[in-house]
Amino acid sequence: GAVVSQHPSWVICKSGTSVKIECRSLDFQATTMFWYRQFPKQSLMLMATSNEGSKATYEQGVEKDKFLINHASLTLSTLTVTSAHPEDSSFYICSARDPGQGLVGTEAFFGQGTRLTVV
Amino acid sequence: AQKVTQAQTEISVVEKEDVTLDCVYETRDTTYYLFWYKQPPSGELVFLIRRNSFDEQNEISGRYSWNFQKSTSSFNFTITASQVVDSAVYFCALGSGNTGKLIFGQGTTLQVKP
C-alpha cells in the first residue's frame, strides 16, 4: 500500500521558536494532504487541507499565520509551527490521499506522526 | 453536519473475552466512507478497515469483524478472543465524497488484561 513518511517523529523546542514538520508521500503523488492535531487522550482534529500549488484551506479556529503550510511539490507538504508556545505541544499527524485510487479509494494514508513538546 | 460518536471512552476486558466497540455516525451525504483505525501507544494510526456507504456487507478478518447498519447509522467493531496486544485506542472515522478528509470519533481506549 501507499506509504506516507513524516519527519521528525518527535521534537522538543523552546518557547518562541519555530518548528517545521515534513510529510512525504513515498510512492505516489499526492495533490492533497491533510494535517491533524491530537492533544493527549483526545481525538484527531483536522487542522487544514494542503493543496499542491495553492494555498491551504484551514479549519475554523486554526490560525493560519501560526500554522504555516506549504505544499510545493506533489510529494511534500510541510507544517511550520511559528513562535511555538507550550499550548502548541501536541501530536501532529499528516495524511495523504492517493488520487490513483480513483473515486472509490478515499482511504487516507497516515504518516507516523510528530510529537511536539514546547518548553 | 457530520459527526462520529464513540460512546465508550474506555473498555477493560480480560484476555480471550469478546469485545464490541460502538460507532454511530451522522451525515447527510449519500456517498460516504467509514473507517476504523488502531492507535497503539507509539501514536501511529494503523488502518483496519474501510467500508463504503453502498456496501452493507459485514466483514470478518481473523479475530476482527465489523457490523455496518445503515438503518441505525452504526458501524460497530468486534474483537473475538481478545489478546493483550489488542490494547490500544481505536478510532472510528467518517469520510465523505472523495475528498480524503476524515472526521474522527472520540476514540475508545481498550485495555485487555492477561
Short mmCIF file of N, CA and C in Angstrom, two decimals, chain A residues 34 36 38 42-44 46 49 59 91 93 97 101 103-104 106-108 110 112 115, chain B residues 33 35 37 39 42-45 47 50 52 91 97-102 104-106:
data_model
loop_
_atom_site.label_atom_id
_atom_site.label_comp_id
_atom_site.label_asym_id
_atom_site.label_seq_id
_atom_site.Cartn_x
_atom_site.Cartn_y
_atom_site.Cartn_z
N PHE A 34 -3.41 16.27 4.31
CA PHE A 34 -4.18 16.78 5.44
C PHE A 34 -3.31 16.80 6.69
N TYR A 36 -3.53 16.94 10.87
CA TYR A 36 -4.38 16.76 12.03
C TYR A 36 -3.56 17.04 13.29
N GLN A 38 -3.62 16.17 17.57
CA GLN A 38 -4.23 15.34 18.61
C GLN A 38 -3.63 15.70 19.95
N GLN A 42 -7.16 12.71 23.48
CA GLN A 42 -8.26 13.28 22.73
C GLN A 42 -8.25 12.74 21.30
N SER A 43 -9.23 13.15 20.55
CA SER A 43 -9.35 12.67 19.18
C SER A 43 -8.47 13.47 18.23
N LEU A 44 -8.45 13.04 17.00
CA LEU A 44 -7.72 13.77 15.97
C LEU A 44 -8.63 14.83 15.38
N LEU A 46 -8.94 17.76 12.43
CA LEU A 46 -8.36 18.28 11.19
C LEU A 46 -8.02 19.75 11.36
N THR A 49 -6.30 21.50 5.10
CA THR A 49 -6.12 20.72 3.88
C THR A 49 -5.06 21.40 3.04
N GLU A 59 -9.23 24.84 8.81
CA GLU A 59 -10.49 24.63 9.51
C GLU A 59 -10.74 25.81 10.46
N PHE A 91 0.39 16.15 19.36
CA PHE A 91 0.78 15.15 18.37
C PHE A 91 0.21 15.61 17.04
N ILE A 93 -0.17 14.89 12.99
CA ILE A 93 -0.10 13.77 12.05
C ILE A 93 -0.67 14.19 10.70
N ARG A 97 -3.92 11.49 0.31
CA ARG A 97 -4.80 10.66 -0.49
C ARG A 97 -4.12 10.34 -1.81
N GLN A 101 -6.19 6.01 -6.83
CA GLN A 101 -7.19 5.04 -6.41
C GLN A 101 -8.56 5.38 -6.94
N LEU A 103 -12.25 7.44 -7.42
CA LEU A 103 -13.27 7.96 -6.53
C LEU A 103 -13.56 7.02 -5.37
N VAL A 104 -13.40 5.74 -5.60
CA VAL A 104 -13.75 4.79 -4.56
C VAL A 104 -12.73 4.78 -3.44
N THR A 106 -11.00 6.34 -1.08
CA THR A 106 -10.74 7.56 -0.34
C THR A 106 -9.96 7.28 0.93
N GLU A 107 -9.38 6.12 0.99
CA GLU A 107 -8.56 5.85 2.16
C GLU A 107 -7.42 6.85 2.22
N ALA A 108 -7.26 7.44 3.38
CA ALA A 108 -6.18 8.39 3.58
C ALA A 108 -5.04 7.66 4.28
N PHE A 110 -1.75 7.59 6.45
CA PHE A 110 -1.23 8.45 7.50
C PHE A 110 0.26 8.30 7.70
N GLN A 112 3.60 8.76 10.38
CA GLN A 112 3.81 8.18 11.70
C GLN A 112 3.50 9.16 12.82
N ARG A 115 5.50 14.14 17.58
CA ARG A 115 5.14 14.59 18.92
C ARG A 115 5.96 15.84 19.23
N TYR B 33 -17.80 7.14 3.53
CA TYR B 33 -16.92 6.02 3.83
C TYR B 33 -16.68 5.98 5.33
N PHE B 35 -14.37 4.22 8.50
CA PHE B 35 -13.07 3.60 8.76
C PHE B 35 -12.96 3.24 10.24
N TYR B 37 -9.53 2.73 12.80
CA TYR B 37 -8.08 2.77 12.95
C TYR B 37 -7.72 2.36 14.37
N GLN B 39 -4.74 2.86 17.25
CA GLN B 39 -3.62 3.72 17.61
C GLN B 39 -2.93 3.15 18.85
N SER B 42 2.55 4.07 20.61
CA SER B 42 3.54 4.78 19.80
C SER B 42 2.93 5.92 18.99
N GLY B 43 1.63 5.88 18.78
CA GLY B 43 0.95 7.01 18.16
C GLY B 43 0.53 6.85 16.71
N GLU B 44 1.19 5.96 15.98
CA GLU B 44 0.81 5.89 14.57
C GLU B 44 -0.58 5.30 14.42
N LEU B 45 -1.23 5.64 13.35
CA LEU B 45 -2.57 5.13 13.08
C LEU B 45 -2.45 3.89 12.19
N PHE B 47 -4.40 1.36 9.94
CA PHE B 47 -5.65 1.20 9.21
C PHE B 47 -6.18 -0.22 9.42
N ARG B 50 -12.01 -0.12 5.74
CA ARG B 50 -12.80 0.93 5.10
C ARG B 50 -14.08 0.29 4.56
N ASN B 52 -17.66 1.31 2.32
CA ASN B 52 -18.38 2.30 1.54
C ASN B 52 -19.85 2.29 1.91
N PHE B 91 -10.16 4.22 16.84
CA PHE B 91 -10.92 5.35 16.32
C PHE B 91 -11.79 4.91 15.15
N GLY B 97 -17.71 11.87 0.22
CA GLY B 97 -17.34 12.07 -1.17
C GLY B 97 -15.99 11.45 -1.47
N ASN B 98 -15.16 12.19 -2.15
CA ASN B 98 -13.84 11.68 -2.47
C ASN B 98 -12.75 12.65 -2.04
N THR B 99 -13.01 13.36 -0.95
CA THR B 99 -12.05 14.38 -0.52
C THR B 99 -10.85 13.80 0.22
N GLY B 100 -11.04 12.68 0.88
CA GLY B 100 -9.96 12.13 1.69
C GLY B 100 -9.92 12.70 3.10
N LYS B 101 -10.78 13.70 3.35
CA LYS B 101 -10.80 14.33 4.68
C LYS B 101 -11.63 13.46 5.61
N LEU B 102 -11.14 13.24 6.82
CA LEU B 102 -11.82 12.37 7.77
C LEU B 102 -12.24 13.10 9.03
N PHE B 104 -13.09 12.17 12.88
CA PHE B 104 -12.85 11.08 13.81
C PHE B 104 -13.81 11.14 15.00
N GLY B 105 -14.11 9.96 15.50
CA GLY B 105 -14.81 9.88 16.78
C GLY B 105 -13.83 10.15 17.90
N GLN B 106 -14.33 10.14 19.10
CA GLN B 106 -13.52 10.50 20.26
C GLN B 106 -12.52 9.40 20.63
#
